Structure formats: structure tokens, C-alpha cells
Amino acid sequence: MRVEPWWRTAAVYQVYIRSFKDGNGDGTGDIAGLRSKLPYLRDLGVDAVWINPWYTSPLLDGGYDVADYRNIDPRFGDVDQAVEFIAEAAKHGIRVLVDLVPNHTSWEHAWFRAALEAGPGSPERERYHFLPGSGPDGSEPPNDWRAVFGGSAWERVPDGEWYLHLFDISQPDLNWEHPEVREEFDSILRFWLDRGASGFRVDVAHSLVKAPGYPDTGDEENEENLLTGTLFSRHPYWDRPELHEIVRRWRATLGEYPDAMMVAEAWVSDLERLANYLRPDEYHQAFDFDFLQAPWDAEKMRIAIDESMDAVGSVGSIPTWVLSNHDVVRHATRYGLPNEVEAKVWLLDGDRSLLDPVLGERRARAAALLLLALPGSVYMYQGEELGLPEVTELPVDVLEDPVWVRSGHTEKGRDGCRVPIPWTVEGDSAGFGDGGSWLPQPAGWGARSVEAQTGRADSILQLYRSALRLRREHLTSDLEIEWLDSPKTSLAFRRGSGLRCIVNFGPDPIPVEGEVLLSSVELSAGFLPPDAAAWLR
Ligand code: GLC
């Protein structure tokens, strides 16, 4: 039995298509490659995939700069291939979620080109945020807003006006007060739903609406960081109450399609605010980034879990757990660093001897059993089932993430979690494709490949496979969690089926009783070692 509807307890696999599997040997992952790996995903045991943007794009922000929302970038395939892929995935029991990028388009989008051409004061410019500059000759940006990737959020065009871009300069923000913008996105939703998609992951769901009059934030310190997410409650461009009206409009459209859902990427200040996105007529899910950001610490993890359950429960929704994605340092690396070290900062030039990769992988195995035992839905980022670490030593001349340049080389960016997947032990790009890989893979990558791990009982891939199978059997028919007494440096809880999950975060082994269904390391004489987890009955 599973809790209906499907998404409430779904295990979703995130596909960063550019790095998943290259079907045509051009060094870039694509739909053909992804399609060839559907049996792999079926055997892994996932209910759905979320595909990062595959639309026509100059790929200046990995495809989050969309030039045509109804087309597929030729490097990835075409719309026919996408439709065939969705249909074939369904035959394997796998649903497909696509990425919706509503906050901004690419500067190559037809609307933005038209806006540039039409000039100041034109209706074409009204679909974006074009403003005159400040200062006597308008040569200063209109206000003090900062871009997430660094620098001013305004860029000047040759005729003197400035346009808003909360991310890269190639990503002009859309004006969501404009009726055509709203209508266009209704139509984009229908376009993909009509082609078989089961729903959407919505990018930067906490933005969209900007304060009337574009007031200064008035805060010098206000270089908001998307990934640390400290935002205030009445910010001129984040998490504004007016955006919820747009969400309700989308929800109504999705309501016309059976089983369709949407999940919000909303970096907001606290879980009470996140709960606003999960009201019954808004998003079906929103990623729980508090859980993702919790350090390897029993108490902090428990607080993150409890608070999330309470907050989403207050609006009748369900939790959506995630440990990694294409924007954060992979958790096998995060958990291998001391808790007080911020992985993203360390990545730039931190002391490499602080990283214990063996410990990181050991904890990642335990974290998998924690993640997959929690009530609700889970999202897994491609490669985490292989225990892939962050690739920390990418030479700076291969970095593609705009964060590297826009931050003035003070942040290395997110390429290190986007390195193409190793499928085989040997061979060109460890089986990713026949034509190299768009980001270099580190030496020894093939040793972590699917081929290397398949059929090896002690591999992390095998652990994920077993855990996903047991999860379907024991963990998807209820949303209950009952905390059990256990030593302070551990977590123990029971689910409705009677399955117990115990995670040992501390330095000493802890005694466990009962039949072991699965464990992240071998148990010795009834003891769960440090940095390990077990499922028991
Ligand atoms: C989201 C995406 C990230 C992208 C940004 C701008 O945070 O996950 O990859 O850079 O939005 O679209």
C-alpha cells in the first residue's frame, strides 16, 4: 500500500541531463543517453525523475537561461525525443517532472531580443524590468539590489536603460505584473502536461514578484546568498506575499490534469514561511533545505526533521527530503568535513587536509538510510547512489558556472557536483559517452562507476537499491514517525509498519536489538558502529 496520491511518498531521482549519459558522443549528456538508462533507473527503484532544464538555451547558467520553453536544446535532442522518452519512462513505471524557470528567461529569448530592439518606453520592454539609471546622467544602477551570483542586479543596455537580473546578466527577470507573462506560463505548463509530464520542479519559487517602485534594500550587507538563505520577511524581491496568487493560478491549471504536481525550490528564512507555499491550493511539495543544511549531528538533524514535520503538517502537507542537488556541495564531501567548516567556502581554497573522504562516504551511506526511512517524499541527486564526492580540484579554466566569474573568483561555483557520471570502470569518460565529457572527470572515476558497484553486496549502489525496495514495502503506506529512546548522539524512530531506523552519529558503538533488515555497515555482535545506520524489525 502506498499513500495516495503518488507524489506524497515518491522517491524522485534528479537528472542533471548534461552530465547523466551522452548518447551521441559529443561530450554532453542528452535524451538519447537518458533513455538508454531507463532500465537502470527502474532497477534502482525510483518512482519519478526530475530533469533539470533541457530547453533551448545558450547554457550560460546550465540551462536555467531558457531561450525557448517549448523546445529542446539540440545538444539534448528534440521535442519528439522528449515525448518518446516520457512515454517510455511511463512503461517502466517512472514519471517525469520537468523544470519550470519562471523568474527569468535567457537574454536569447525572443521576448528579450524584441525588448532590446524596440527601445525605451515600448510595450516589449514591459515584459521585463527596464528602468532608467540613477545619478545625474543615469549611469548608476536604478537601485542597490544585488545579483545572487555577485555584483549589481542591473545591467545597462546601449540605449542607456537598465534591466534587472537577479542571477546572471544573461538571465533578465520577467515582469510578473504583466498579464502576457502570466498567460504565457499557463500555456507552457499545458504544453508539457499535454506531452505527458507529471509535473514541475519550479525554479526560484521564492522570487517572481518585485516590490512596486523598486525600493532600495538599504542594506550594504545585503548580498543575499541563495544557498545560505538568510532572508528577511518583507524583502523587495524575495518571498513576497503577492507571489502566492500566481502559485494558486498554476495549481488550478495543474488541477485539470490527473496526478500532476509541482515542487517548489523556495529558499526562505524559516519553515513557517515555507509552509505558506504548501497551503492546499498552492505547491504540492517544497524541498526541505533545512534538512539538507543540517550538519552531521544527531540533535540538529532531529530538530530539522521535527520542525519540518510540524511546519508542513500545519498546512496538511507532507515533507520533501533532500540531501544534495546540482547547486550544493555533494553530501559525501560535506559530511567528510568538520561540522564547523562551511563546505562551499572551503571549496575555494580551504585546507584540503580537513577532508576525510572515507568518513564522508561512510556517513553518506548512513544518511541514505536516514533519508529513505523518513515519512514523505525524497529526492536523490544523480550520483549520490554511487557515493560520488564533490570534484574539488577542477582547474579554474574549465569552470562553467557563472558564479565563478560573477563572484569575482571568490566562489568556485557548482561545477564540482556536476561532473559527468561514471558508468563503466574503463573506457572513454568512464562510459559517460564516446566523445569525452564537457567537464573533466578526476582520475579513478571509473572505480566508482555503476559497473564497478553492480553485484557487489557492500557497494553504496547496492545499499540504495535494497533500501529503495524495502522503502516501497515498509515505508510508503503511512506518514507516521515515532521517536524512540536512544543514546544522545543517535537517532532512533519507528515507522507505522514497525520498521525501526537507528542512526549513530557519535563516536561509540551503540547496542541494537531485533532483526536487521539493512545496515550501512556490518553490525558486530549486536552493536551499531559510529557513523552508521540500520533498519530493524
Ligand atoms: C536555481 C537553480 C540554479 C540556478 C538558479 C537560477 O537556484 O537551481 O541552478 O542557477 O536557480 O535560475
Coordinates of C-alpha atoms and ligand atoms in Angstrom, one line a residue:
M1 CA 0.0 0.0 0.0
R2 CA 1.2 3.5 -0.8
V3 CA -0.2 6.8 0.5
E4 CA -2.2 8.3 -2.4
P5 CA -1.6 10.4 -4.4
W6 CA 1.6 9.1 -5.9
W7 CA 3.9 12.1 -5.1
R8 CA 3.2 12.0 -1.4
T9 CA 5.7 9.2 -0.8
A10 CA 7.6 9.2 -4.1
A11 CA 11.3 8.6 -4.5
V12 CA 12.4 11.0 -7.2
Y13 CA 15.7 10.9 -9.0
Q14 CA 17.2 14.2 -10.2
V15 CA 18.8 14.0 -13.6
Y16 CA 21.2 16.7 -14.5
I17 CA 20.9 15.8 -18.1
R18 CA 24.1 17.5 -19.3
S19 CA 26.0 15.1 -17.1
F20 CA 24.0 11.9 -17.0
K21 CA 24.7 9.9 -20.1
D22 CA 25.9 11.0 -23.6
G23 CA 24.1 9.2 -26.4
N24 CA 25.8 10.8 -29.4
G25 CA 29.4 11.2 -28.4
D26 CA 29.6 15.0 -28.3
G27 CA 30.6 15.1 -24.7
T28 CA 27.3 16.4 -23.4
G29 CA 24.6 14.2 -21.9
D30 CA 21.3 14.0 -23.8
I31 CA 17.8 12.5 -24.1
A32 CA 19.1 9.5 -26.1
G33 CA 21.6 8.7 -23.3
L34 CA 19.0 9.2 -20.6
R35 CA 16.6 7.0 -22.4
S36 CA 19.2 4.2 -22.7
K37 CA 19.5 4.3 -18.9
L38 CA 15.8 3.9 -18.1
P39 CA 16.3 0.2 -17.1
Y40 CA 19.0 1.3 -14.7
L41 CA 16.5 3.8 -13.1
R42 CA 13.8 1.2 -13.0
D43 CA 16.1 -1.3 -11.3
L44 CA 17.3 1.3 -8.8
G45 CA 13.6 1.6 -7.8
V46 CA 12.6 5.2 -8.3
D47 CA 9.1 6.5 -8.9
A48 CA 9.9 9.5 -11.0
V49 CA 12.7 11.6 -12.4
W50 CA 13.1 15.4 -12.3
I51 CA 15.0 16.6 -15.3
N52 CA 17.0 19.8 -15.0
P53 CA 16.2 22.3 -17.8
W54 CA 16.5 20.7 -21.2
Y55 CA 15.1 23.6 -23.2
T56 CA 16.8 25.6 -25.9
S57 CA 19.4 27.7 -24.1
P58 CA 22.9 29.2 -24.5
L59 CA 23.7 27.2 -21.3
L60 CA 25.2 30.2 -19.7
D61 CA 23.7 29.0 -16.4
G62 CA 23.5 25.4 -17.2
G63 CA 20.1 25.8 -19.0
Y64 CA 18.4 27.9 -16.3
D65 CA 18.7 30.6 -19.0
V66 CA 15.8 29.4 -21.2
A67 CA 15.6 30.8 -24.8
D68 CA 12.5 28.7 -25.8
Y69 CA 10.4 27.0 -23.2
R70 CA 8.6 24.8 -25.9
N71 CA 11.7 23.4 -27.5
I72 CA 14.6 21.2 -26.5
D73 CA 18.2 22.3 -26.9
P74 CA 19.7 20.5 -30.0
R75 CA 22.5 19.3 -27.7
F76 CA 20.0 17.4 -25.7
G77 CA 17.7 16.3 -28.5
D78 CA 14.3 17.5 -29.7
V79 CA 10.7 17.6 -28.6
D80 CA 9.8 14.3 -30.3
Q81 CA 12.6 12.6 -28.4
A82 CA 11.4 14.2 -25.2
V83 CA 7.8 13.0 -25.8
E84 CA 9.1 9.5 -26.7
F85 CA 11.2 9.5 -23.6
I86 CA 8.3 10.4 -21.3
A87 CA 6.2 7.7 -22.8
E88 CA 8.9 5.1 -22.5
A89 CA 9.6 6.1 -18.9
A90 CA 5.9 5.6 -18.1
K91 CA 6.2 2.0 -19.4
H92 CA 8.9 1.5 -16.8
G93 CA 6.7 2.9 -14.1
I94 CA 8.7 6.2 -14.0
R95 CA 7.0 9.6 -14.1
V96 CA 8.8 12.6 -15.5
L97 CA 8.9 16.1 -13.8
V98 CA 10.3 18.9 -15.9
D99 CA 11.9 22.1 -14.7
L100 CA 9.9 25.3 -14.9
V101 CA 12.0 28.5 -14.9
P102 CA 9.5 31.4 -14.5
N103 CA 11.6 34.1 -12.8
H104 CA 13.8 34.9 -15.8
T105 CA 14.4 34.0 -19.4
S106 CA 17.6 33.9 -21.3
W107 CA 18.8 37.0 -23.0
E108 CA 18.4 35.0 -26.2
H109 CA 14.6 34.6 -25.6
A110 CA 12.6 36.1 -28.4
W111 CA 10.9 38.4 -25.9
F112 CA 14.1 39.9 -24.6
R113 CA 15.5 40.3 -28.1
A114 CA 12.4 42.2 -29.1
A115 CA 12.6 44.3 -25.9
L116 CA 16.2 45.3 -26.8
E117 CA 15.2 46.2 -30.3
A118 CA 12.0 48.1 -29.5
G119 CA 13.7 50.5 -27.2
P120 CA 12.8 52.5 -24.1
G121 CA 9.1 53.0 -23.4
S122 CA 8.0 50.2 -25.7
P123 CA 5.4 47.6 -24.7
E124 CA 8.1 44.9 -25.4
R125 CA 10.1 46.3 -22.5
E126 CA 7.2 45.9 -20.1
R127 CA 7.5 42.2 -20.0
Y128 CA 10.8 42.6 -18.2
H129 CA 12.1 45.2 -15.7
F130 CA 13.7 48.0 -17.6
L131 CA 14.4 51.3 -15.8
P132 CA 16.4 54.4 -16.3
G133 CA 19.6 54.6 -14.2
S134 CA 20.2 56.8 -11.2
G135 CA 22.7 59.6 -10.8
P136 CA 22.8 62.8 -12.8
D137 CA 23.4 61.1 -16.2
G138 CA 21.7 57.7 -15.4
S139 CA 25.0 55.9 -15.3
E140 CA 24.4 54.4 -11.9
P141 CA 22.1 51.3 -11.5
P142 CA 18.5 52.1 -10.6
N143 CA 18.8 50.8 -7.0
D144 CA 21.0 48.8 -4.7
W145 CA 19.7 45.3 -5.5
R146 CA 22.4 42.7 -5.7
A147 CA 22.5 39.6 -8.0
V148 CA 22.7 36.2 -6.3
F149 CA 25.8 35.4 -8.3
G150 CA 27.5 38.6 -7.3
G151 CA 27.6 42.3 -8.4
S152 CA 24.7 44.6 -9.1
A153 CA 21.4 43.1 -10.2
W154 CA 21.2 45.6 -13.0
E155 CA 22.8 45.7 -16.4
R156 CA 22.9 48.7 -18.8
V157 CA 22.0 48.3 -22.4
P158 CA 23.4 50.6 -25.2
D159 CA 20.4 53.0 -25.2
G160 CA 21.0 53.8 -21.6
E161 CA 18.3 51.8 -19.8
W162 CA 19.0 49.1 -17.3
Y163 CA 17.4 45.7 -16.9
L164 CA 17.0 43.6 -13.8
H165 CA 18.7 40.2 -13.5
L166 CA 18.7 38.6 -10.0
F167 CA 21.1 35.9 -11.3
D168 CA 23.5 36.1 -14.3
I169 CA 23.4 39.1 -16.7
S170 CA 22.2 36.6 -19.3
Q171 CA 19.0 35.9 -17.2
P172 CA 16.7 39.0 -17.3
D173 CA 13.9 38.9 -14.8
L174 CA 10.4 38.7 -16.1
N175 CA 7.7 41.2 -15.0
W176 CA 5.1 39.1 -13.4
E177 CA 2.7 42.0 -13.1
H178 CA 2.3 41.7 -16.9
P179 CA -0.7 39.7 -18.0
E180 CA 1.1 38.3 -21.0
V181 CA 3.8 36.8 -18.8
R182 CA 1.1 35.0 -16.7
E183 CA -0.7 33.7 -19.8
E184 CA 2.5 32.5 -21.4
F185 CA 3.4 30.4 -18.4
D186 CA -0.1 28.9 -18.2
S187 CA 0.4 27.8 -21.8
I188 CA 3.9 26.4 -21.1
L189 CA 2.5 24.4 -18.2
R190 CA -0.1 22.9 -20.5
F191 CA 2.4 22.3 -23.3
W192 CA 4.5 19.9 -21.1
L193 CA 1.5 18.4 -19.3
D194 CA -0.1 17.7 -22.7
R195 CA 3.1 15.9 -23.7
G196 CA 3.0 13.5 -20.7
A197 CA 4.9 15.3 -18.0
S198 CA 3.6 14.6 -14.5
G199 CA 4.6 18.0 -13.2
F200 CA 7.2 20.6 -12.5
R201 CA 10.1 21.5 -10.2
V202 CA 9.7 25.3 -10.0
D203 CA 12.9 27.3 -10.1
V204 CA 13.4 30.1 -7.6
A205 CA 9.9 29.8 -6.5
H206 CA 10.5 32.5 -3.8
S207 CA 11.0 35.3 -6.3
L208 CA 8.8 36.3 -9.3
V209 CA 7.2 39.4 -7.8
K210 CA 9.1 42.6 -7.1
A211 CA 8.1 45.4 -4.9
P212 CA 6.4 48.3 -6.6
G213 CA 8.7 51.3 -7.1
Y214 CA 11.8 49.1 -6.7
P215 CA 12.8 50.4 -3.3
D216 CA 16.4 50.0 -2.2
T217 CA 17.0 47.2 0.2
G218 CA 19.0 49.8 2.1
D219 CA 21.4 47.2 3.4
E220 CA 25.0 47.2 2.4
E221 CA 25.3 43.7 3.9
N222 CA 22.5 42.5 1.8
E223 CA 24.4 40.2 -0.6
E224 CA 21.8 37.6 -0.2
N225 CA 23.1 34.2 -0.8
L226 CA 20.7 31.9 -2.4
L227 CA 22.4 28.9 -0.8
T228 CA 22.6 30.2 2.8
G229 CA 19.1 31.6 2.6
T230 CA 19.0 34.2 5.3
L231 CA 16.2 36.4 4.0
F232 CA 14.0 38.9 5.8
S233 CA 10.3 38.8 5.9
R234 CA 9.5 41.8 3.8
H235 CA 12.1 41.9 1.2
P236 CA 11.7 43.8 -2.1
Y237 CA 12.3 40.8 -4.3
W238 CA 12.3 37.6 -2.2
D239 CA 9.3 35.7 -0.8
R240 CA 6.8 38.5 -1.3
P241 CA 3.2 37.6 -0.3
E242 CA 1.9 38.6 -3.7
L243 CA 3.6 35.7 -5.4
H244 CA 1.2 33.2 -3.9
E245 CA -1.6 34.4 -6.2
I246 CA 0.5 33.2 -9.1
V247 CA 1.1 29.9 -7.5
R248 CA -2.7 29.4 -7.0
R249 CA -3.2 30.1 -10.6
W250 CA -0.7 27.4 -11.6
R251 CA -2.3 25.0 -9.1
A252 CA -5.7 25.5 -10.7
T253 CA -4.2 24.7 -14.1
L254 CA -2.5 21.5 -12.8
G255 CA -5.8 20.6 -11.3
E256 CA -7.1 19.9 -14.8
Y257 CA -4.6 17.1 -15.2
P258 CA -5.0 14.0 -13.1
D259 CA -2.0 13.3 -10.8
A260 CA 0.0 16.4 -11.9
M261 CA 2.1 18.0 -9.2
M262 CA 4.7 20.8 -8.6
V263 CA 7.5 21.1 -6.2
A264 CA 9.0 24.4 -5.1
E265 CA 12.6 25.4 -4.9
A266 CA 12.0 28.1 -2.3
W267 CA 14.9 29.4 -0.2
V268 CA 13.1 31.2 2.5
S269 CA 14.0 32.3 6.0
D270 CA 12.2 29.7 8.0
L271 CA 9.8 26.8 7.9
E272 CA 6.7 28.8 8.8
R273 CA 7.2 30.8 5.7
L274 CA 7.9 27.7 3.6
A275 CA 4.6 26.3 4.9
N276 CA 2.8 29.2 3.1
Y277 CA 3.9 27.6 -0.2
L278 CA 2.3 24.4 0.8
R279 CA -1.2 25.5 1.5
P280 CA -3.8 23.2 0.0
D281 CA -4.2 25.4 -3.1
E282 CA -0.5 26.0 -3.7
Y283 CA 2.5 23.8 -4.2
H284 CA 2.2 20.0 -3.6
Q285 CA 5.8 19.9 -2.3
A286 CA 8.7 22.2 -1.4
F287 CA 12.2 21.0 -0.9
D288 CA 13.3 20.9 2.8
F289 CA 16.6 22.7 2.7
D290 CA 16.9 22.9 6.5
F291 CA 17.4 19.1 6.4
L292 CA 19.9 19.4 3.6
Q293 CA 21.9 22.1 5.5
A294 CA 21.8 20.3 8.9
P295 CA 25.3 19.2 9.9
W296 CA 26.2 15.6 10.8
D297 CA 24.8 15.9 14.3
A298 CA 22.0 13.9 16.0
E299 CA 20.3 16.7 17.7
K300 CA 20.5 19.2 14.8
M301 CA 19.1 16.5 12.4
R302 CA 16.3 15.7 14.8
I303 CA 15.4 19.3 15.2
A304 CA 15.4 19.7 11.4
I305 CA 13.2 16.7 11.0
D306 CA 10.7 17.6 13.7
E307 CA 10.4 21.3 12.7
S308 CA 9.8 20.3 9.1
M309 CA 7.1 17.8 10.1
D310 CA 5.4 20.3 12.3
A311 CA 5.5 23.1 9.7
V312 CA 4.3 21.1 6.7
G313 CA 1.8 19.3 8.9
S314 CA 0.3 22.7 10.0
V315 CA -1.0 23.1 6.4
G316 CA -1.8 19.5 5.8
S317 CA 1.2 18.9 3.5
I318 CA 4.0 16.3 3.5
P319 CA 7.7 16.7 3.9
T320 CA 10.1 16.5 0.9
W321 CA 13.6 15.5 2.0
V322 CA 16.7 16.1 0.0
L323 CA 20.5 15.8 0.8
S324 CA 22.1 17.0 -2.4
N325 CA 21.3 18.7 -5.7
H326 CA 23.1 20.5 -8.6
D327 CA 23.5 23.7 -6.5
V328 CA 25.3 22.4 -3.4
V329 CA 28.5 20.6 -2.5
R330 CA 27.8 16.9 -2.6
H331 CA 26.9 15.5 0.8
A332 CA 29.6 12.7 0.7
T333 CA 32.1 15.6 0.8
R334 CA 30.2 17.8 3.2
Y335 CA 29.9 15.0 5.8
G336 CA 33.7 14.4 5.4
L337 CA 34.5 17.9 6.7
P338 CA 34.4 19.0 10.3
N339 CA 30.9 20.4 11.1
E340 CA 32.1 23.9 11.6
V341 CA 33.7 24.1 8.1
E342 CA 31.3 25.6 5.5
A343 CA 31.9 23.3 2.5
K344 CA 31.2 26.0 -0.1
V345 CA 33.7 28.3 1.4
W346 CA 36.3 25.6 1.9
L347 CA 35.9 24.6 -1.7
L348 CA 37.7 27.7 -2.9
D349 CA 40.9 27.5 -1.0
G350 CA 40.3 25.7 2.3
D351 CA 42.8 23.3 3.9
R352 CA 42.4 20.1 2.0
S353 CA 43.7 18.0 4.9
L354 CA 40.4 18.8 6.7
L355 CA 38.6 16.5 4.4
D356 CA 38.2 12.8 5.3
P357 CA 36.7 11.2 2.2
V358 CA 36.4 7.8 3.7
L359 CA 34.4 9.2 6.7
G360 CA 32.3 11.2 4.2
E361 CA 31.3 8.2 2.3
R362 CA 30.6 6.2 5.4
R363 CA 28.3 8.9 6.6
A364 CA 26.7 9.2 3.2
R365 CA 25.8 5.5 3.4
A366 CA 24.2 6.1 6.8
A367 CA 22.5 9.3 5.6
A368 CA 20.9 7.3 2.8
L369 CA 19.2 5.0 5.3
L370 CA 18.1 8.0 7.3
L371 CA 16.7 9.8 4.2
L372 CA 14.9 6.8 2.9
A373 CA 13.3 5.9 6.2
L374 CA 11.7 9.4 6.7
P375 CA 8.0 9.8 6.1
G376 CA 7.0 11.6 2.9
S377 CA 8.8 12.1 -0.4
V378 CA 12.5 12.0 -1.1
Y379 CA 14.7 13.5 -3.9
M380 CA 18.0 12.0 -4.8
Y381 CA 20.6 13.7 -6.9
Q382 CA 22.2 11.6 -9.7
G383 CA 25.4 10.0 -8.5
E384 CA 24.6 10.1 -4.8
E385 CA 23.6 6.4 -5.2
L386 CA 27.2 5.9 -6.3
G387 CA 28.6 7.8 -3.3
L388 CA 30.1 10.4 -5.6
P389 CA 32.1 13.1 -3.8
E390 CA 32.3 16.7 -4.9
V391 CA 35.1 17.0 -7.5
T392 CA 37.1 19.6 -5.6
E393 CA 40.1 20.1 -7.8
L394 CA 38.6 21.2 -11.1
P395 CA 41.1 23.6 -12.7
V396 CA 39.6 27.1 -12.9
D397 CA 39.9 27.3 -16.7
V398 CA 37.3 24.5 -17.1
L399 CA 34.7 26.1 -14.7
E400 CA 31.4 26.9 -16.5
D401 CA 29.3 28.1 -13.6
P402 CA 28.8 31.9 -13.9
V403 CA 29.2 32.1 -10.1
W404 CA 33.0 31.8 -10.5
V405 CA 33.2 34.9 -12.7
R406 CA 30.4 36.9 -11.2
S407 CA 31.7 36.4 -7.7
G408 CA 35.0 37.9 -8.8
H409 CA 36.6 34.5 -8.2
T410 CA 35.6 34.4 -4.6
E411 CA 33.3 31.4 -5.0
K412 CA 34.3 28.4 -7.0
G413 CA 30.8 27.6 -8.0
R414 CA 28.8 24.5 -8.6
D415 CA 30.6 22.6 -11.3
G416 CA 32.2 20.1 -8.9
C417 CA 28.8 18.4 -8.3
R418 CA 28.0 18.4 -12.0
V419 CA 30.9 16.2 -13.3
P420 CA 29.5 13.5 -15.7
I421 CA 28.5 10.2 -14.2
P422 CA 30.9 7.2 -14.4
W423 CA 29.1 4.2 -15.9
T424 CA 32.0 1.8 -16.6
V425 CA 35.3 1.0 -15.0
E426 CA 37.3 1.6 -18.2
G427 CA 36.7 3.4 -21.4
D428 CA 36.4 7.0 -22.7
S429 CA 34.9 9.1 -19.9
A430 CA 34.2 6.1 -17.8
G431 CA 31.3 5.1 -20.0
F432 CA 29.6 8.5 -20.0
G433 CA 30.0 8.7 -23.8
D434 CA 32.4 8.1 -26.7
G435 CA 33.4 11.7 -27.0
G436 CA 34.9 12.8 -23.7
S437 CA 33.0 14.8 -21.2
W438 CA 32.2 18.5 -21.0
L439 CA 33.7 18.7 -17.6
P440 CA 36.8 16.6 -16.9
Q441 CA 36.4 13.6 -14.6
P442 CA 39.0 13.0 -12.0
A443 CA 41.4 10.1 -12.1
G444 CA 39.9 6.9 -10.8
W445 CA 36.3 8.0 -11.5
G446 CA 35.6 4.6 -13.2
A447 CA 36.2 2.8 -9.8
R448 CA 33.0 4.5 -8.6
S449 CA 31.0 3.5 -11.7
V450 CA 27.8 1.7 -11.9
E451 CA 29.6 -1.2 -13.4
A452 CA 32.1 -1.4 -10.6
Q453 CA 29.4 -1.3 -7.9
T454 CA 26.8 -3.6 -9.5
G455 CA 26.7 -7.0 -7.9
R456 CA 28.9 -6.0 -5.1
A457 CA 27.0 -6.5 -1.9
D458 CA 28.9 -3.9 0.0
S459 CA 28.6 -1.1 -2.6
I460 CA 26.6 2.0 -1.8
L461 CA 24.7 1.5 -5.1
Q462 CA 23.5 -1.9 -3.7
L463 CA 22.6 -0.2 -0.5
Y464 CA 20.4 2.3 -2.3
R465 CA 18.8 -0.4 -4.4
S466 CA 18.0 -2.5 -1.3
A467 CA 16.8 0.5 0.6
L468 CA 14.5 1.7 -2.2
R469 CA 13.0 -1.8 -2.5
L470 CA 12.4 -2.1 1.3
R471 CA 11.1 1.5 1.4
R472 CA 8.4 0.6 -1.1
E473 CA 7.5 -2.4 1.0
H474 CA 7.5 -0.9 4.5
L475 CA 7.7 2.9 4.4
T476 CA 5.2 4.3 1.9
S477 CA 1.9 3.3 3.4
D478 CA 1.9 5.8 6.3
L479 CA 3.3 9.2 7.3
E480 CA 3.9 8.4 10.9
I481 CA 7.1 8.8 12.8
E482 CA 7.6 7.8 16.5
W483 CA 10.8 8.8 18.2
L484 CA 12.3 6.1 20.4
D485 CA 14.7 6.4 23.3
S486 CA 18.3 6.1 22.2
P487 CA 21.7 7.5 23.3
K488 CA 22.1 11.3 22.9
T489 CA 24.4 11.0 19.9
S490 CA 22.0 8.8 17.9
L491 CA 18.5 9.0 16.4
A492 CA 16.0 6.2 16.6
F493 CA 12.5 6.1 15.3
R494 CA 9.7 3.7 14.4
R495 CA 7.5 3.9 11.3
G496 CA 3.9 2.7 11.1
S497 CA 4.9 -0.6 9.6
G498 CA 7.0 -1.4 12.7
L499 CA 10.3 -0.8 10.9
R500 CA 12.8 1.0 13.1
C501 CA 15.7 3.2 11.9
I502 CA 18.7 3.9 14.1
V503 CA 21.5 6.2 13.1
N504 CA 24.6 6.5 15.2
F505 CA 26.3 10.0 14.8
G506 CA 28.5 9.5 17.8
P507 CA 32.0 8.1 18.4
D508 CA 30.9 4.9 20.3
P509 CA 29.1 1.8 19.2
I510 CA 25.5 1.5 20.4
P511 CA 23.6 -1.7 21.2
V512 CA 20.7 -2.6 18.9
E513 CA 18.1 -5.3 19.1
G514 CA 15.9 -7.0 16.6
E515 CA 16.1 -8.5 13.1
V516 CA 18.4 -6.4 10.9
L517 CA 16.8 -5.7 7.5
L518 CA 19.5 -3.5 6.2
S519 CA 22.5 -1.7 7.6
S520 CA 25.0 0.8 6.2
V521 CA 28.0 -1.2 7.6
E522 CA 28.1 -4.6 9.0
L523 CA 27.0 -4.8 12.6
S524 CA 29.2 -6.6 15.1
A525 CA 27.7 -8.6 17.9
G526 CA 24.5 -6.5 18.2
F527 CA 26.3 -3.2 18.1
L528 CA 25.9 -0.4 15.6
P529 CA 29.3 1.2 15.0
P530 CA 29.9 5.0 14.8
D531 CA 28.7 6.9 11.7
A532 CA 26.4 4.1 10.6
A533 CA 22.7 3.3 10.4
A534 CA 20.4 0.3 10.4
W535 CA 16.9 -0.7 9.7
L536 CA 15.5 -3.2 12.1
R537 CA 12.3 -5.1 12.8
Ligands
GLC1 C1 18.0 27.8 -9.1 C2 18.7 26.7 -9.8 C3 20.1 27.1 -10.1 C4 20.1 28.4 -11.0 C5 19.2 29.5 -10.4 C6 18.9 30.5 -11.4 O1 18.5 28.1 -7.9 O2 18.7 25.5 -9.1 O3 20.9 26.1 -10.6 O4 21.4 28.8 -11.2 O5 18.0 29.0 -9.9 O6 18.0 30.0 -12.3

